[in-house]
GROMACS .gro file of C-alpha atoms in nm:
model
  262
    1MET     CA    1  -0.189   0.059   2.204
    2THR     CA    2  -0.083  -0.108   1.878
    3THR     CA    3   0.133   0.056   1.611
    4VAL     CA    4  -0.171   0.086   1.383
    5GLN     CA    5  -0.375   0.254   1.657
    6LYS     CA    6  -0.093   0.501   1.718
    7ILE     CA    7  -0.107   0.597   1.350
    8PHE     CA    8  -0.482   0.606   1.289
    9GLY     CA    9  -0.640   0.614   1.634
   10ASP     CA   10  -0.988   0.462   1.632
   11LYS     CA   11  -1.053   0.556   1.269
   12LYS     CA   12  -1.121   0.314   0.990
   13PRO     CA   13  -0.877   0.498   0.762
   14ILE     CA   14  -0.931   0.576   0.398
   15ILE     CA   15  -0.585   0.558   0.243
   16GLY     CA   16  -0.532   0.717  -0.099
   17MET     CA   17  -0.261   0.633  -0.351
   18VAL     CA   18   0.012   0.859  -0.485
   19HIS     CA   19   0.114   0.667  -0.797
   20LEU     CA   20   0.455   0.797  -0.901
   21LYS     CA   21   0.524   0.838  -1.270
   22PRO     CA   22   0.816   0.626  -1.399
   23LEU     CA   23   1.138   0.681  -1.204
   24PRO     CA   24   1.498   0.680  -1.328
   25GLY     CA   25   1.599   0.322  -1.398
   26SER     CA   26   1.256   0.218  -1.530
   27PRO     CA   27   1.176   0.181  -1.903
   28GLY     CA   28   0.919   0.459  -1.908
   29TYR     CA   29   1.122   0.731  -1.735
   30GLY     CA   30   1.083   1.059  -1.923
   31GLY     CA   31   1.402   1.226  -1.806
   32ASP     CA   32   1.248   1.493  -1.580
   33LEU     CA   33   1.247   1.398  -1.212
   34GLU     CA   34   1.101   1.735  -1.114
   35ALA     CA   35   0.796   1.658  -1.329
   36VAL     CA   36   0.753   1.331  -1.138
   37TYR     CA   37   0.760   1.528  -0.812
   38ARG     CA   38   0.511   1.790  -0.932
   39ALA     CA   39   0.263   1.522  -1.040
   40ALA     CA   40   0.304   1.337  -0.709
   41LEU     CA   41   0.260   1.654  -0.505
   42ALA     CA   42  -0.054   1.744  -0.702
   43ASP     CA   43  -0.203   1.400  -0.627
   44LEU     CA   44  -0.109   1.428  -0.260
   45GLU     CA   45  -0.267   1.773  -0.235
   46ALA     CA   46  -0.582   1.645  -0.406
   47LEU     CA   47  -0.609   1.360  -0.158
   48LYS     CA   48  -0.558   1.600   0.134
   49GLN     CA   49  -0.816   1.840  -0.008
   50GLY     CA   50  -1.063   1.555  -0.046
   51GLY     CA   51  -1.025   1.454   0.318
   52VAL     CA   52  -0.848   1.116   0.317
   53ASP     CA   53  -0.681   0.993   0.634
   54ALA     CA   54  -0.347   0.880   0.485
   55ALA     CA   55  -0.168   0.807   0.158
   56ILE     CA   56   0.071   0.549   0.015
   57VAL     CA   57   0.350   0.658  -0.220
   58GLU     CA   58   0.425   0.385  -0.475
   59ASN     CA   59   0.647   0.356  -0.783
   60PHE     CA   60   0.342   0.251  -0.983
   61GLY     CA   61   0.484   0.374  -1.313
   62ASP     CA   62   0.790   0.150  -1.311
   63ILE     CA   63   0.625  -0.126  -1.515
   64PRO     CA   64   0.733  -0.399  -1.572
   65TYR     CA   65   0.826  -0.451  -1.208
   66GLY     CA   66   1.116  -0.657  -1.085
   67THR     CA   67   1.171  -0.770  -0.728
   68THR     CA   68   1.472  -0.539  -0.695
   69ASN     CA   69   1.558  -0.199  -0.844
   70GLU     CA   70   1.864  -0.002  -0.948
   71LEU     CA   71   2.045   0.228  -0.707
   72ILE     CA   72   1.934   0.532  -0.907
   73THR     CA   73   1.569   0.426  -0.861
   74TYR     CA   74   1.610   0.395  -0.485
   75THR     CA   75   1.785   0.730  -0.469
   76ALA     CA   76   1.514   0.901  -0.673
   77PHE     CA   77   1.238   0.741  -0.464
   78THR     CA   78   1.406   0.856  -0.142
   79HIS     CA   79   1.445   1.208  -0.281
   80LEU     CA   80   1.075   1.225  -0.369
   81ALA     CA   81   0.967   1.065  -0.042
   82THR     CA   82   1.167   1.321   0.158
   83ARG     CA   83   1.005   1.612  -0.024
   84LEU     CA   84   0.653   1.470  -0.001
   85ARG     CA   85   0.696   1.401   0.370
   86GLU     CA   86   0.786   1.767   0.421
   87GLN     CA   87   0.456   1.869   0.257
   88CYS     CA   88   0.230   1.635   0.451
   89ALA     CA   89   0.138   1.613   0.819
   90PHE     CA   90  -0.097   1.315   0.797
   91PRO     CA   91   0.022   0.950   0.791
   92LEU     CA   92   0.222   0.837   0.489
   93GLY     CA   93   0.311   0.487   0.379
   94LEU     CA   94   0.512   0.353   0.091
   95ASN     CA   95   0.534   0.056  -0.139
   96VAL     CA   96   0.833  -0.026  -0.360
   97GLN     CA   97   0.733  -0.260  -0.639
   98PHE     CA   98   0.750  -0.550  -0.631
   99ASN     CA   99   0.789  -0.677  -0.274
  100ASP     CA  100   1.116  -0.483  -0.252
  101TYR     CA  101   1.094  -0.496   0.126
  102GLN     CA  102   1.451  -0.392   0.207
  103ALA     CA  103   1.404  -0.070   0.012
  104GLU     CA  104   1.064  -0.014   0.173
  105TRP     CA  105   1.203  -0.039   0.523
  106ALA     CA  106   1.513   0.167   0.441
  107ILE     CA  107   1.321   0.451   0.275
  108ALA     CA  108   1.046   0.454   0.539
  109TYR     CA  109   1.315   0.456   0.810
  110ALA     CA  110   1.514   0.739   0.652
  111CYS     CA  111   1.215   0.954   0.552
  112ALA     CA  112   1.002   0.914   0.867
  113PHE     CA  113   0.714   0.734   0.696
  114ASP     CA  114   0.452   0.571   0.914
  115PHE     CA  115   0.389   0.236   0.745
  116ILE     CA  116   0.483   0.015   0.452
  117ARG     CA  117   0.283  -0.225   0.237
  118VAL     CA  118   0.441  -0.570   0.200
  119GLU     CA  119   0.310  -0.797  -0.077
  120CYS     CA  120   0.458  -1.137   0.009
  121PHE     CA  121   0.513  -1.158   0.384
  122ALA     CA  122   0.439  -1.526   0.446
  123GLU     CA  123   0.350  -1.673   0.107
  124ASN     CA  124   0.532  -1.805  -0.197
  125ARG     CA  125   0.374  -1.617  -0.490
  126MET     CA  126   0.448  -1.592  -0.859
  127GLY     CA  127   0.332  -1.373  -1.145
  128PRO     CA  128   0.459  -1.129  -1.409
  129ASN     CA  129   0.728  -1.015  -1.164
  130GLY     CA  130   0.870  -1.365  -1.131
  131PHE     CA  131   0.885  -1.575  -0.816
  132CYS     CA  132   0.846  -1.395  -0.484
  133PRO     CA  133   0.938  -1.592  -0.172
  134PRO     CA  134   0.809  -1.477   0.169
  135CYS     CA  135   1.007  -1.182   0.302
  136GLY     CA  136   0.875  -1.186   0.659
  137PRO     CA  137   1.173  -1.358   0.823
  138GLU     CA  138   1.428  -1.123   0.667
  139LEU     CA  139   1.212  -0.812   0.709
  140MET     CA  140   1.158  -0.874   1.079
  141ARG     CA  141   1.531  -0.919   1.131
  142LEU     CA  142   1.594  -0.598   0.939
  143LYS     CA  143   1.342  -0.425   1.163
  144GLY     CA  144   1.523  -0.567   1.464
  145ARG     CA  145   1.857  -0.424   1.347
  146TYR     CA  146   1.711  -0.085   1.259
  147PRO     CA  147   1.410  -0.047   1.489
  148ARG     CA  148   1.149   0.217   1.428
  149GLU     CA  149   0.776   0.227   1.488
  150ILE     CA  150   0.674   0.169   1.127
  151ALA     CA  151   0.362  -0.043   1.079
  152LEU     CA  152   0.372  -0.343   0.845
  153LEU     CA  153   0.059  -0.384   0.632
  154ALA     CA  154   0.082  -0.730   0.476
  155ASP     CA  155  -0.114  -0.852   0.177
  156VAL     CA  156  -0.291  -1.187   0.182
  157HIS     CA  157  -0.309  -1.353  -0.164
  158VAL     CA  158  -0.175  -1.031  -0.315
  159LYS     CA  159  -0.326  -0.915  -0.645
  160HIS     CA  160  -0.148  -0.982  -0.976
  161THR     CA  161   0.002  -1.305  -0.840
  162PHE     CA  162  -0.085  -1.669  -0.788
  163PRO     CA  163   0.031  -1.914  -0.521
  164LEU     CA  164   0.324  -2.140  -0.599
  165VAL     CA  165   0.160  -2.393  -0.369
  166GLU     CA  166  -0.196  -2.359  -0.241
  167GLN     CA  167  -0.227  -2.310   0.133
  168PRO     CA  168  -0.539  -2.264   0.345
  169LEU     CA  169  -0.642  -1.911   0.428
  170ASP     CA  170  -0.640  -1.974   0.803
  171PHE     CA  171  -0.283  -2.104   0.781
  172THR     CA  172  -0.174  -1.800   0.577
  173VAL     CA  173  -0.338  -1.551   0.811
  174GLU     CA  174  -0.194  -1.721   1.118
  175SER     CA  175   0.154  -1.726   0.962
  176ILE     CA  176   0.141  -1.353   0.879
  177LEU     CA  177   0.021  -1.257   1.224
  178GLU     CA  178   0.264  -1.488   1.401
  179GLY     CA  179   0.543  -1.339   1.187
  180GLY     CA  180   0.478  -0.991   1.321
  181ALA     CA  181   0.263  -0.801   1.069
  182ASP     CA  182   0.049  -0.521   1.213
  183ALA     CA  183  -0.244  -0.540   0.969
  184LEU     CA  184  -0.370  -0.752   0.680
  185ILE     CA  185  -0.472  -0.635   0.333
  186CYS     CA  186  -0.747  -0.813   0.140
  187THR     CA  187  -0.751  -0.752  -0.238
  188GLY     CA  188  -0.913  -0.867  -0.558
  189ILE     CA  189  -0.712  -1.036  -0.831
  190THR     CA  190  -0.593  -0.714  -1.004
  191THR     CA  191  -0.577  -0.336  -0.949
  192GLY     CA  192  -0.928  -0.191  -0.929
  193LYS     CA  193  -1.092  -0.532  -0.876
  194SER     CA  194  -1.254  -0.575  -0.537
  195PRO     CA  195  -1.264  -0.882  -0.315
  196SER     CA  196  -1.611  -0.995  -0.217
  197VAL     CA  197  -1.758  -0.870   0.109
  198ASP     CA  198  -1.765  -1.233   0.222
  199ASP     CA  199  -1.391  -1.263   0.152
  200VAL     CA  200  -1.325  -0.962   0.374
  201ARG     CA  201  -1.560  -1.087   0.645
  202GLU     CA  202  -1.388  -1.427   0.657
  203MET     CA  203  -1.040  -1.273   0.675
  204LYS     CA  204  -1.155  -1.048   0.956
  205ARG     CA  205  -1.294  -1.348   1.144
  206LEU     CA  206  -0.956  -1.520   1.119
  207ALA     CA  207  -0.759  -1.205   1.207
  208GLY     CA  208  -0.949  -1.134   1.528
  209ASP     CA  209  -0.836  -0.802   1.675
  210VAL     CA  210  -0.577  -0.738   1.403
  211PRO     CA  211  -0.698  -0.482   1.144
  212VAL     CA  212  -0.805  -0.601   0.799
  213ILE     CA  213  -0.788  -0.334   0.527
  214VAL     CA  214  -0.955  -0.370   0.186
  215GLY     CA  215  -0.683  -0.312  -0.070
  216SER     CA  216  -0.857  -0.277  -0.408
  217GLY     CA  217  -1.181  -0.202  -0.584
  218VAL     CA  218  -1.358   0.014  -0.324
  219ASN     CA  219  -1.561   0.308  -0.460
  220ASP     CA  220  -1.815   0.562  -0.338
  221LYS     CA  221  -2.102   0.317  -0.391
  222THR     CA  222  -1.944   0.030  -0.196
  223VAL     CA  223  -1.729   0.196   0.070
  224ARG     CA  224  -1.990   0.183   0.347
  225GLU     CA  225  -2.057  -0.186   0.280
  226TYR     CA  226  -1.688  -0.273   0.298
  227LEU     CA  227  -1.617  -0.065   0.605
  228ALA     CA  228  -1.900  -0.243   0.784
  229VAL     CA  229  -1.687  -0.560   0.784
  230SER     CA  230  -1.330  -0.421   0.760
  231ASP     CA  231  -1.100  -0.176   0.938
  232GLY     CA  232  -1.019   0.058   0.651
  233ALA     CA  233  -0.960   0.079   0.276
  234ILE     CA  234  -0.681   0.161   0.031
  235ILE     CA  235  -0.826   0.341  -0.271
  236GLY     CA  236  -0.644   0.415  -0.596
  237SER     CA  237  -0.843   0.387  -0.921
  238SER     CA  238  -1.171   0.519  -0.783
  239PHE     CA  239  -1.004   0.847  -0.678
  240LYS     CA  240  -0.861   0.911  -1.024
  241ARG     CA  241  -1.018   1.126  -1.294
  242ASP     CA  242  -1.284   0.917  -1.473
  243GLY     CA  243  -1.191   0.627  -1.245
  244LYS     CA  244  -0.887   0.541  -1.458
  245VAL     CA  245  -0.577   0.446  -1.263
  246LEU     CA  246  -0.326   0.629  -1.485
  247ASN     CA  247  -0.508   0.963  -1.451
  248PRO     CA  248  -0.439   1.224  -1.182
  249VAL     CA  249  -0.632   1.221  -0.855
  250ASP     CA  250  -0.965   1.404  -0.883
  251PRO     CA  251  -1.048   1.595  -0.562
  252ALA     CA  252  -1.420   1.586  -0.644
  253ARG     CA  253  -1.417   1.207  -0.659
  254VAL     CA  254  -1.230   1.194  -0.328
  255GLU     CA  255  -1.478   1.431  -0.166
  256ARG     CA  256  -1.774   1.234  -0.301
  257LEU     CA  257  -1.650   0.912  -0.146
  258MET     CA  258  -1.553   1.073   0.182
  259ALA     CA  259  -1.899   1.232   0.205
  260GLN     CA  260  -2.045   0.881   0.229
  261LEU     CA  261  -1.866   0.837   0.563
  262ARG     CA  262  -1.978   1.156   0.737
   0.00000   0.00000   0.00000
């Protein structure tokens, strides 16, 4: 049984997003860490109420993202992750923007999270965050030094970035899988933008038995179509009030999408 199967069983999981408000160390931090926790807990409870299978906790509010963060940001994230883990029995993942893989592994390791999302595992990408080299070699060695059964969900052509050098999709997929990732994530170009169904189908063909998860743009009208060719979906914007990513999670929108899968 693979690490992903141990987490999700035979489900094609619907994974909601807990988008943290700005943390200490980021430009938008409002000075009240407890308020950040309350908002995160409310979103997590709304996702649970709506029936999702898992959630990812992400420092979404820390715009503009760098590729590393201050110690106070890591400490605050770990504090929040610990408290959210205590409130949640279903699988939790985390993502530390942007491609801050050492922090992701460390926090997931310390807080008993089930998986992490890694943006640049085997690609050289660039964008508003600067240049992001592939982290796979260092991440796998970190995992070797501090082993734990935490699944690695790796993006392919991650949103909000562009390749430093173009490389064929089959080469990229093979490199990610050979490097040790447990699942692939297929996204559109930005948050809330979906890849085409054909894009997902082709990635799944190349991935074989390794799960391919749709990472952006899925909504209640398209979820069945995407799950017909993929192994799960990560949903953020569509679960928010009025479908706007900066709004709180709306349990009714979660329930409406989940009802399409019953």
